[in-house]
Short mmCIF file of C-alpha atoms in Angstrom, two decimals:
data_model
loop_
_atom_site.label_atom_id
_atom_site.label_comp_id
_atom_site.label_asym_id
_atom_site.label_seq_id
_atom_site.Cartn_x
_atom_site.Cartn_y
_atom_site.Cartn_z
CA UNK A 61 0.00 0.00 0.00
CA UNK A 62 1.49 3.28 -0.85
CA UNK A 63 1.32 6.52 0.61
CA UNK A 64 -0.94 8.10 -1.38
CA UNK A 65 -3.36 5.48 -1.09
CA UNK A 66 -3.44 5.90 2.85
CA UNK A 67 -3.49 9.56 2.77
CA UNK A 68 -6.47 9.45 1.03
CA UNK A 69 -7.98 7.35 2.81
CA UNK A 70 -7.18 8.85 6.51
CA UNK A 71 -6.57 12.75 5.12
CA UNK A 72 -7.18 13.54 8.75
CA UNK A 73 -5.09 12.04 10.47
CA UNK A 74 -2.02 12.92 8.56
CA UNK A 75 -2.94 16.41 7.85
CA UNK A 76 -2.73 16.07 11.86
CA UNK A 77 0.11 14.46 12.22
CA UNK A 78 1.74 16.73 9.34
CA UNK A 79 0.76 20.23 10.87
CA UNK A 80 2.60 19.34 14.23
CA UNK A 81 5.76 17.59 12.96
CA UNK A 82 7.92 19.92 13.69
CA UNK A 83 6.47 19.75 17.50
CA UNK A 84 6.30 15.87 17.52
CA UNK A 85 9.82 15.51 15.74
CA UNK A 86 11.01 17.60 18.66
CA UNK A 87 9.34 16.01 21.84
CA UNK A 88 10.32 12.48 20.57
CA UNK A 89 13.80 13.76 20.28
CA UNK A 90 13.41 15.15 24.60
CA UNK A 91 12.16 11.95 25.06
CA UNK A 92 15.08 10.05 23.90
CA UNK A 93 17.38 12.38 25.05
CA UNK A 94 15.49 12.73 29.14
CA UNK A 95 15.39 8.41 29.19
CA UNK A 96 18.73 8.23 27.89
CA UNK A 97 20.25 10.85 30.80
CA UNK A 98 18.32 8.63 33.57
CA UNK A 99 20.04 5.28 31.91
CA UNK A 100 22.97 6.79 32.08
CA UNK A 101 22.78 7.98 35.47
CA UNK A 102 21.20 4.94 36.89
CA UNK A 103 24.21 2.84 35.08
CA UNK A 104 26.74 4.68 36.72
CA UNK A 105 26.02 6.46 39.94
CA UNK A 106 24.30 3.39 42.36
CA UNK A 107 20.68 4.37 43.20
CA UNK A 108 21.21 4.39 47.17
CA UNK A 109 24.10 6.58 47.12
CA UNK A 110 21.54 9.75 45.48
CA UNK A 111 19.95 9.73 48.21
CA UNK A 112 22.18 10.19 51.02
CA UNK A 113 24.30 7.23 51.87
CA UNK A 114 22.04 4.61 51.25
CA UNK A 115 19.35 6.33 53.16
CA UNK A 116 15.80 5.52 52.71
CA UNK A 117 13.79 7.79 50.68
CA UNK A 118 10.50 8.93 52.27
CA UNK A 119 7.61 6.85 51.30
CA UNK A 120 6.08 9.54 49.16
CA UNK A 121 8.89 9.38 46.77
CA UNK A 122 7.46 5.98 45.51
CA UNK A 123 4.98 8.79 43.56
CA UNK A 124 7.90 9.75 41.62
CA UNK A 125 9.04 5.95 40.90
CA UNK A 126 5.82 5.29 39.95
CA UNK A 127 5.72 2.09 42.47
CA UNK A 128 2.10 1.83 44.82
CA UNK A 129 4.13 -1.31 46.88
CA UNK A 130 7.89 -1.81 48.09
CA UNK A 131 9.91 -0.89 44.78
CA UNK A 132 11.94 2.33 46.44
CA UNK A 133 13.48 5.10 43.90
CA UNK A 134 16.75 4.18 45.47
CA UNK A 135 17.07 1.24 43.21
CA UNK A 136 17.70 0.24 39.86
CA UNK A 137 13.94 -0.64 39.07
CA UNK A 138 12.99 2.62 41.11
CA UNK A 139 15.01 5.10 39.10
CA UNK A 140 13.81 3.82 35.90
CA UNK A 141 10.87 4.16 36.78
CA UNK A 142 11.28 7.65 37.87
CA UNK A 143 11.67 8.30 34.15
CA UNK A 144 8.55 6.67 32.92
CA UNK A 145 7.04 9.35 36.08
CA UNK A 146 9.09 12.70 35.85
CA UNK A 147 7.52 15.98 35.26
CA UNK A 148 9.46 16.05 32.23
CA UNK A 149 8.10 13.27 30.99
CA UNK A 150 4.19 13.82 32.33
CA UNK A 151 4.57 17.04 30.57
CA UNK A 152 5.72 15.77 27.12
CA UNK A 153 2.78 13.53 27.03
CA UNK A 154 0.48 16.26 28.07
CA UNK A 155 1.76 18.68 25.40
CA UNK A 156 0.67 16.01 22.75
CA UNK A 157 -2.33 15.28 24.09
CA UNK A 158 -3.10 18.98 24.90
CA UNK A 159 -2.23 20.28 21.11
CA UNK A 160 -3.88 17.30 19.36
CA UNK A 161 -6.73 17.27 21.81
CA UNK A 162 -7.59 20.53 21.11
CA UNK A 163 -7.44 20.63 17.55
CA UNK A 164 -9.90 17.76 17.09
CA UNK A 165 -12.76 19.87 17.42
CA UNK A 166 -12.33 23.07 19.93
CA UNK A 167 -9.53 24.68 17.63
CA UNK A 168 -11.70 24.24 14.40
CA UNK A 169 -14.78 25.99 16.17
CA UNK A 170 -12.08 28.92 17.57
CA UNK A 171 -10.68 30.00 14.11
CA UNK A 172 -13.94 29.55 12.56
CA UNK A 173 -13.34 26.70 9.80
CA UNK A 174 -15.28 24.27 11.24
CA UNK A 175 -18.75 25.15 9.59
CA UNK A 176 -16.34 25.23 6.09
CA UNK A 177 -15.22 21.81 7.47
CA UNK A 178 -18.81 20.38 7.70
CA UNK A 179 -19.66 21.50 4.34
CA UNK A 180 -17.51 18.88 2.58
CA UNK A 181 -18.56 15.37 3.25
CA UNK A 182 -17.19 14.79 6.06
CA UNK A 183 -19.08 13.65 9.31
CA UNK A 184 -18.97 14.58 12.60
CA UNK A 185 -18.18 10.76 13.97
CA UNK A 186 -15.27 10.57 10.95
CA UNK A 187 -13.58 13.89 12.08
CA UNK A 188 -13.48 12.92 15.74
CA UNK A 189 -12.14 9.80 14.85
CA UNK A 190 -9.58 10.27 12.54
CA UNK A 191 -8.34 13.00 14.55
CA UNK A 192 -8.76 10.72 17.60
CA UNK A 193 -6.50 8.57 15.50
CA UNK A 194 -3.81 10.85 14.91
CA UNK A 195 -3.24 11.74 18.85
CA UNK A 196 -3.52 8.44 19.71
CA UNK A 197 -0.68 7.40 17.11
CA UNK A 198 1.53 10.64 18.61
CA UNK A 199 1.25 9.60 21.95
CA UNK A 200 1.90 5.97 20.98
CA UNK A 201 4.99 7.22 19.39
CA UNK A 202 6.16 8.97 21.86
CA UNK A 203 5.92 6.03 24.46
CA UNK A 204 7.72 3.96 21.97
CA UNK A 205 10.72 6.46 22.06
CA UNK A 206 10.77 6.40 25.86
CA UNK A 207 10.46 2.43 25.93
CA UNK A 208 12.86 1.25 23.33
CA UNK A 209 15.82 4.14 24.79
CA UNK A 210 15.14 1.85 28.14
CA UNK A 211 15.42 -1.20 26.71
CA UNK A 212 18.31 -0.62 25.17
CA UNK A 213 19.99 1.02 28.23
CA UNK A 214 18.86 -2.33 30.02
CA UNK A 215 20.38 -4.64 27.59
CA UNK A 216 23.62 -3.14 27.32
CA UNK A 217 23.99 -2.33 31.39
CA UNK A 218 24.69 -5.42 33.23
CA UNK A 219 23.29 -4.20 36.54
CA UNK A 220 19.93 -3.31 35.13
CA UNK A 221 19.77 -6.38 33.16
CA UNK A 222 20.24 -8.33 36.19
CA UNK A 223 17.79 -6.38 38.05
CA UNK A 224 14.58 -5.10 35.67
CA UNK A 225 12.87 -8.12 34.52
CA UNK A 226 13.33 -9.28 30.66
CA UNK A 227 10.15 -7.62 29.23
CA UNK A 228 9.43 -5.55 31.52
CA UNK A 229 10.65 -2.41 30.12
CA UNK A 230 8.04 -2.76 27.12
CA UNK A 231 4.98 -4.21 29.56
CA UNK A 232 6.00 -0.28 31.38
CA UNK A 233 5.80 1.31 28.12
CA UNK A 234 2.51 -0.42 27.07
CA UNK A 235 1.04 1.09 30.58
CA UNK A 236 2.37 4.25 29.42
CA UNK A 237 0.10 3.92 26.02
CA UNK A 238 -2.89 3.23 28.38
CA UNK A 239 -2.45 6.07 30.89
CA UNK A 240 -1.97 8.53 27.66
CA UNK A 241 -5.21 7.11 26.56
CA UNK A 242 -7.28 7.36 29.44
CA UNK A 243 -6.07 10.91 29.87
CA UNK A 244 -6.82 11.31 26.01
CA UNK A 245 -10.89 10.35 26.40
CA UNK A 246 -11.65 13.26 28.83
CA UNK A 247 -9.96 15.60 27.02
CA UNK A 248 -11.24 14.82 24.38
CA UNK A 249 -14.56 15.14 25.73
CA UNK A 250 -13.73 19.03 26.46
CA UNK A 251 -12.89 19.40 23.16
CA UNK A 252 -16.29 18.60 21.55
CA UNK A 253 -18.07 20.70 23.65
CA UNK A 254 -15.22 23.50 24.14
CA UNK A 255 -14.92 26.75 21.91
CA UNK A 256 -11.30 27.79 23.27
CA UNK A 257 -8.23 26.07 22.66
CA UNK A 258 -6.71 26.83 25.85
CA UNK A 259 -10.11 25.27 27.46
CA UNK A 260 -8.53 21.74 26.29
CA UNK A 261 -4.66 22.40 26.97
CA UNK A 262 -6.03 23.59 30.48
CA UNK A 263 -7.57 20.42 30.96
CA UNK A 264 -4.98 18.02 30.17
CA UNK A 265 -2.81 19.72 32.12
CA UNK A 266 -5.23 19.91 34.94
CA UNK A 267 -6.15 16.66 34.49
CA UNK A 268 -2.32 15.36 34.61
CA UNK A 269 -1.14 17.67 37.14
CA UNK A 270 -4.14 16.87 39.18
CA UNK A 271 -3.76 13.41 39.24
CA UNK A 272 -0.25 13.38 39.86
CA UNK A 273 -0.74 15.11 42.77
CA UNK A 274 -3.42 13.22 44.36
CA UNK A 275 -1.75 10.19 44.15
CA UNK A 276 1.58 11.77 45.76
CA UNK A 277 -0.56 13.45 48.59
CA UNK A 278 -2.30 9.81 49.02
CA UNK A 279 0.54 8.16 49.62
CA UNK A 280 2.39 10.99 51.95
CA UNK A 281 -0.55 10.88 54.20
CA UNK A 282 -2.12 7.56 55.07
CA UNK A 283 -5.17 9.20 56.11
CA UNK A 284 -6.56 10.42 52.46
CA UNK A 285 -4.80 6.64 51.61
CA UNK A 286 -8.07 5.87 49.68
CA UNK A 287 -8.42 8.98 47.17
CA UNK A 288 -5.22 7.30 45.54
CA UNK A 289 -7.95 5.22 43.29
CA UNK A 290 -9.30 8.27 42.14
CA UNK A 291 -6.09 8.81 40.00
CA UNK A 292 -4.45 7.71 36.88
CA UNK A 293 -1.16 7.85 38.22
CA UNK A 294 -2.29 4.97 40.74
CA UNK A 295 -3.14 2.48 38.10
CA UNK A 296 -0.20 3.53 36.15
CA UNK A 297 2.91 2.18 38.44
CA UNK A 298 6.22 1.55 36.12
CA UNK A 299 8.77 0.95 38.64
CA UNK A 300 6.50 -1.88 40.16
CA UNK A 301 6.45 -3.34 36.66
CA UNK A 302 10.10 -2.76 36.02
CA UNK A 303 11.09 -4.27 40.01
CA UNK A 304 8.71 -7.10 40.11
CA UNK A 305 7.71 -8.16 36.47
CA UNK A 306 4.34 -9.08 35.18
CA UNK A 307 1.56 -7.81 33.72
CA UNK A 308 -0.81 -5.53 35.47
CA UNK A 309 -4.31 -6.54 33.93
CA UNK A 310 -6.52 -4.53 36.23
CA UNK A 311 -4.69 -1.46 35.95
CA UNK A 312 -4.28 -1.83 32.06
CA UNK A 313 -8.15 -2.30 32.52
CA UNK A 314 -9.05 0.46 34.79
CA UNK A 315 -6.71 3.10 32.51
CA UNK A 316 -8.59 2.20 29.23
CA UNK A 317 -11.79 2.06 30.66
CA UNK A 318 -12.03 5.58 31.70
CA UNK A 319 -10.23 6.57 28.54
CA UNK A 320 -13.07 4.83 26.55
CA UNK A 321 -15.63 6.49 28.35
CA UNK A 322 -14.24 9.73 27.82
CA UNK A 323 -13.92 8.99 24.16
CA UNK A 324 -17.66 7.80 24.23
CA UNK A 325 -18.88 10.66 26.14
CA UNK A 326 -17.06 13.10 23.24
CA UNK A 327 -18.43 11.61 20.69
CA UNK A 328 -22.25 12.08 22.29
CA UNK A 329 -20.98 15.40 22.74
CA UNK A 330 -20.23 16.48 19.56
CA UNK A 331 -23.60 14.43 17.80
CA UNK A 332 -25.60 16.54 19.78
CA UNK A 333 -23.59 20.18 19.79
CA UNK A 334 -24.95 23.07 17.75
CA UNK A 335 -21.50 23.83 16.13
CA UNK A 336 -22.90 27.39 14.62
CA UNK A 337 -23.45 28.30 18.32
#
């Protein structure tokens, strides 16, 4: 199948995926370049001795190894981790899924072109979901960066091979996929009912930031313990992955479920919005 053929076929999603290249080109190339600093670091500087001596870290620091059990950040699996969970890296994803969320629908009604939009034959259900399509693929993408710089760190770094799990790495990056998703369905969701751009990149960010935060306040203080299953960032737990192995079904479960609800609920939204209004 040649190029032309699929561009004709999915005009959307490349015309996407074309108009943000420049942006995508250079957020895959921070994400190679951010995983490859924390291999690096984690392959030569021992994980105990950043943190004082082989001190242990406070148990709120497991937010930032993305671990919910005993997988500290002083430790190979731990650190790794850390750069599946970084700011840097929660705010790479949410720039993608910000900038493509909005432009599904909420940027189109901004500028104005979306009633010139609907005049070709184009439905409403075929532009959501070809421009679903295209964030989806970025933020795939940009997982796939992060995973496969790991991996690689891992299989040339005796010390990590011997203590992250073979497979592991790319079960962490698939969890990835799924929490970019089940942020992606909510915001999403704002964007078919939005009319301002900077409603939608205010909500992914919200909704990251948010979340991120619960979960670290949830497991700082073991009395709001139990509002850590109100966030993403509780399903989604990396260095757990990465320290004990295996494949987190209920998580993968929860994250996609709420990101298919939000995609659901968006396109309801947009079926029944007055888009002259």
């Amino acid at each position: 199948m040649n190029p032309g053929t699929v561009n004709r076929r999915l005009p959307l999603v490349w015309l996407a995926l074309h108009r943000r290249r420049r942006m995508l080109l250079s957020l895959l190339f921070g994400m190679v370049v951010f995983e490859a600093l924390i291999v690096v670091i984690a392959g030569t500087i021992p994980p105990g001795d950043l943190f004082g001596g082989g001190r242990t870290p406070p148990g709120a620091f497991k937010a930032f190894s993305g671990s919910n059990g005993d997988v500290s950040i002083a430790s190979y699996p731990g650190l790794l981790g850390a750069g599946l969970t970084h700011p840097f890296w929660i705010a790479l994803q949410l720039t993608v899924i910000g900038s493509l969320g909005a432009a599904a629908v909420a940027a189109d009604v901004e500028s104005g072109t979306i009633e010139l939009l609907m005049t070709r034959p184009v439905s409403r259900r075929r532009l959501l979901a070809e421009r679903t399509g295209a964030l989806v693929a970025a933020s795939v993408l940009l997982n796939a960066a992060a995973t496969l710089t790991l991996a690689l760190g891992v299989a040339v770094s005796a010390p990590l091979r011997e203590a992250v799990p073979e497979g592991a790495v790319f079960t962490a990056g698939l969890l990835g996929c799924a929490l970019a998703f089940c942020l992606t369905g909510p915001v999403l969701a704002v964007s078919a009912v939005s009319r301002r751009r900077a409603h939608v990149v205010g909500a992914a960010v919200a909704f990251g930031a948010v979340g991120f935060a619960l979960n670290f306040v949830a497991l700082a203080w073991s009395p709001a313990r139990p509002l850590r299953y109100l966030s993403p960032f509780h399903y989604y737990a990396p260095g757990d992955v990465l320290g004990h192995g295996g494949v987190p079904w209920a998580a993968f479960g929860v994250l996609l479920g709420v990101g298919l609800l939000g995609l659901v609920a968006a396109f309801r939204l947009l079926e029944r919005r007055d888009l002259a209004v």
